[in-house]
Structures are given as structure tokens and as C-alpha cells.
């Protein structure tokens, strides 16, 4: 009887753990979607910054940005400004490539997590089926045990009653 009770407890804890895994897979999907949205926001910011730098790299814009600066060597100032803008643009483009790689990895992870969540939700719970089969057998044993206890109580009651009658 203790063994059956322990088995039922173990199977019910299995069902709880399995349910938590299912929630965990759905939570993973939600977490990855949030990360993907955050990454897309950063990507849009970097694209806007790259467009600004491309616009600033045009020769007329470099000339305009240095219009108020007086120098004996304006060509060197323009070249220096162009190098600064090129370095900044290349850094932004490198960050965009890194984010694109991260986005591709997140999209792959999202597809895998969605598949896992689908399979977990579609899979029949084997511990639940075993628990149902066990509960049918347990019910039979409980019924036999109850009948046995009832018979024992009846016999004990009769013995006590007969002794009580003899003592009078």
C-alpha cells in the first residue's frame, strides 16, 4: 500500500514537472521574441545612424561642416573629417553585421523553441496515462482493502459483543 502511494506521488510529480516544461518552452518562445524585438530596434537605430554618416560623407556636407573653421590647410581638415566619418560608418556597419548574425541566430532559436513548444503541447502525457492505469488498479486494491477492513471490524464487533454478553 505504501509502495502504491509512493508511486502515485511520484507519477503526479512527473505530471507537474512535465507541465512546467511545457510552460518553460512557451516562456522560452516569448523571451526569444522579446529579444528579437529589442534587437530589431537596435538594428533600426544603427541603420539610421549609418544613413546619417553616409549623408555626412558627401563632399559638399564635409565642406559645409568645416565652413566656419579657418585653416591654412583645408584639404587636410577635409581629409581628416572624411576619415573620422568613414571610421564611424565602418564601426556602425560592423555593429549591423553583428546584429544581423545575432538576429539570424535568434530566428533559428525561435523556430526551434516554437517546434519544441508545439511538440510538448501535442504530445500525450505518458505519466498521466500511467497514472490513470495505476488509479484503476489502486481503486481495485482500495475496494478489497475496504471490504477486508469492514469484515475485520464486523468480526471484532461480534467478538466484543459476545464477550459483553458473557460477562453479564
Tab-separated table of C-alpha atoms in Angstrom, residues 56-129:
chain	number	residue	atom	x	y	z
A	56	UNK	CA	27.706	63.428	-43.846
A	57	UNK	CA	30.371	61.736	-46.010
A	58	UNK	CA	29.237	63.559	-49.150
A	59	UNK	CA	31.921	66.094	-50.173
A	60	UNK	CA	29.538	69.056	-50.054
A	61	UNK	CA	28.461	68.160	-46.497
A	62	UNK	CA	32.063	67.779	-45.355
A	63	UNK	CA	32.776	71.187	-46.911
A	64	UNK	CA	29.723	72.686	-45.168
A	65	UNK	CA	30.697	71.210	-41.772
A	66	UNK	CA	34.128	72.847	-41.999
A	67	UNK	CA	32.905	76.203	-43.379
A	68	UNK	CA	33.385	78.063	-40.099
A	69	UNK	CA	36.826	76.630	-39.419
A	70	UNK	CA	39.758	78.636	-40.693
A	71	UNK	CA	42.927	76.791	-41.644
A	72	UNK	CA	45.967	77.135	-43.822
A	73	UNK	CA	45.457	73.507	-44.929
A	74	UNK	CA	41.740	72.955	-45.591
A	75	UNK	CA	42.435	69.802	-47.637
A	76	UNK	CA	43.933	68.106	-44.591
A	77	UNK	CA	40.918	69.138	-42.477
A	78	UNK	CA	38.517	67.739	-45.080
A	79	UNK	CA	40.526	64.501	-45.326
A	80	UNK	CA	40.666	64.204	-41.539
A	81	UNK	CA	36.901	64.751	-41.283
A	82	UNK	CA	36.267	62.223	-44.064
A	83	UNK	CA	38.466	59.634	-42.249
A	84	UNK	CA	36.611	60.231	-38.961
A	85	UNK	CA	33.241	59.785	-40.661
A	86	UNK	CA	34.446	56.701	-42.563
A	87	UNK	CA	35.733	55.099	-39.370
A	88	UNK	CA	32.436	55.856	-37.598
A	89	UNK	CA	30.442	54.483	-40.563
A	90	UNK	CA	32.558	51.314	-40.718
A	91	UNK	CA	32.038	50.795	-36.982
A	92	UNK	CA	28.280	51.153	-37.367
A	93	UNK	CA	28.272	48.759	-40.346
A	94	UNK	CA	30.283	46.220	-38.312
A	95	UNK	CA	27.746	46.501	-35.481
A	96	UNK	CA	24.960	45.989	-38.013
A	97	UNK	CA	26.638	42.810	-39.295
A	98	UNK	CA	26.974	41.540	-35.705
A	99	UNK	CA	23.311	42.314	-35.025
A	100	UNK	CA	22.300	40.592	-38.254
A	101	UNK	CA	24.174	37.461	-37.199
A	102	UNK	CA	22.514	37.647	-33.777
A	103	UNK	CA	19.111	38.133	-35.418
A	104	UNK	CA	19.636	35.058	-37.595
A	105	UNK	CA	20.613	33.027	-34.521
A	106	UNK	CA	17.578	34.282	-32.600
A	107	UNK	CA	15.275	33.461	-35.509
A	108	UNK	CA	16.714	29.945	-35.638
A	109	UNK	CA	16.361	29.575	-31.862
A	110	UNK	CA	12.792	30.897	-32.085
A	111	UNK	CA	11.870	28.350	-34.740
A	112	UNK	CA	13.382	25.548	-32.649
A	113	UNK	CA	11.655	26.745	-29.467
A	114	UNK	CA	8.317	27.032	-31.260
A	115	UNK	CA	8.761	23.489	-32.566
A	116	UNK	CA	9.640	22.249	-29.082
A	117	UNK	CA	6.644	24.039	-27.592
A	118	UNK	CA	4.365	22.577	-30.268
A	119	UNK	CA	5.661	19.052	-29.724
A	120	UNK	CA	5.340	19.391	-25.964
A	121	UNK	CA	1.780	20.629	-26.268
A	122	UNK	CA	0.816	17.955	-28.806
A	123	UNK	CA	2.478	15.068	-27.005
A	124	UNK	CA	0.171	12.956	-24.838
A	125	UNK	CA	1.353	12.837	-21.277
A	126	UNK	CA	2.609	9.284	-20.736
A	127	UNK	CA	2.794	9.768	-16.942
A	128	UNK	CA	-0.866	10.804	-16.971
A	129	UNK	CA	-1.832	7.636	-18.829
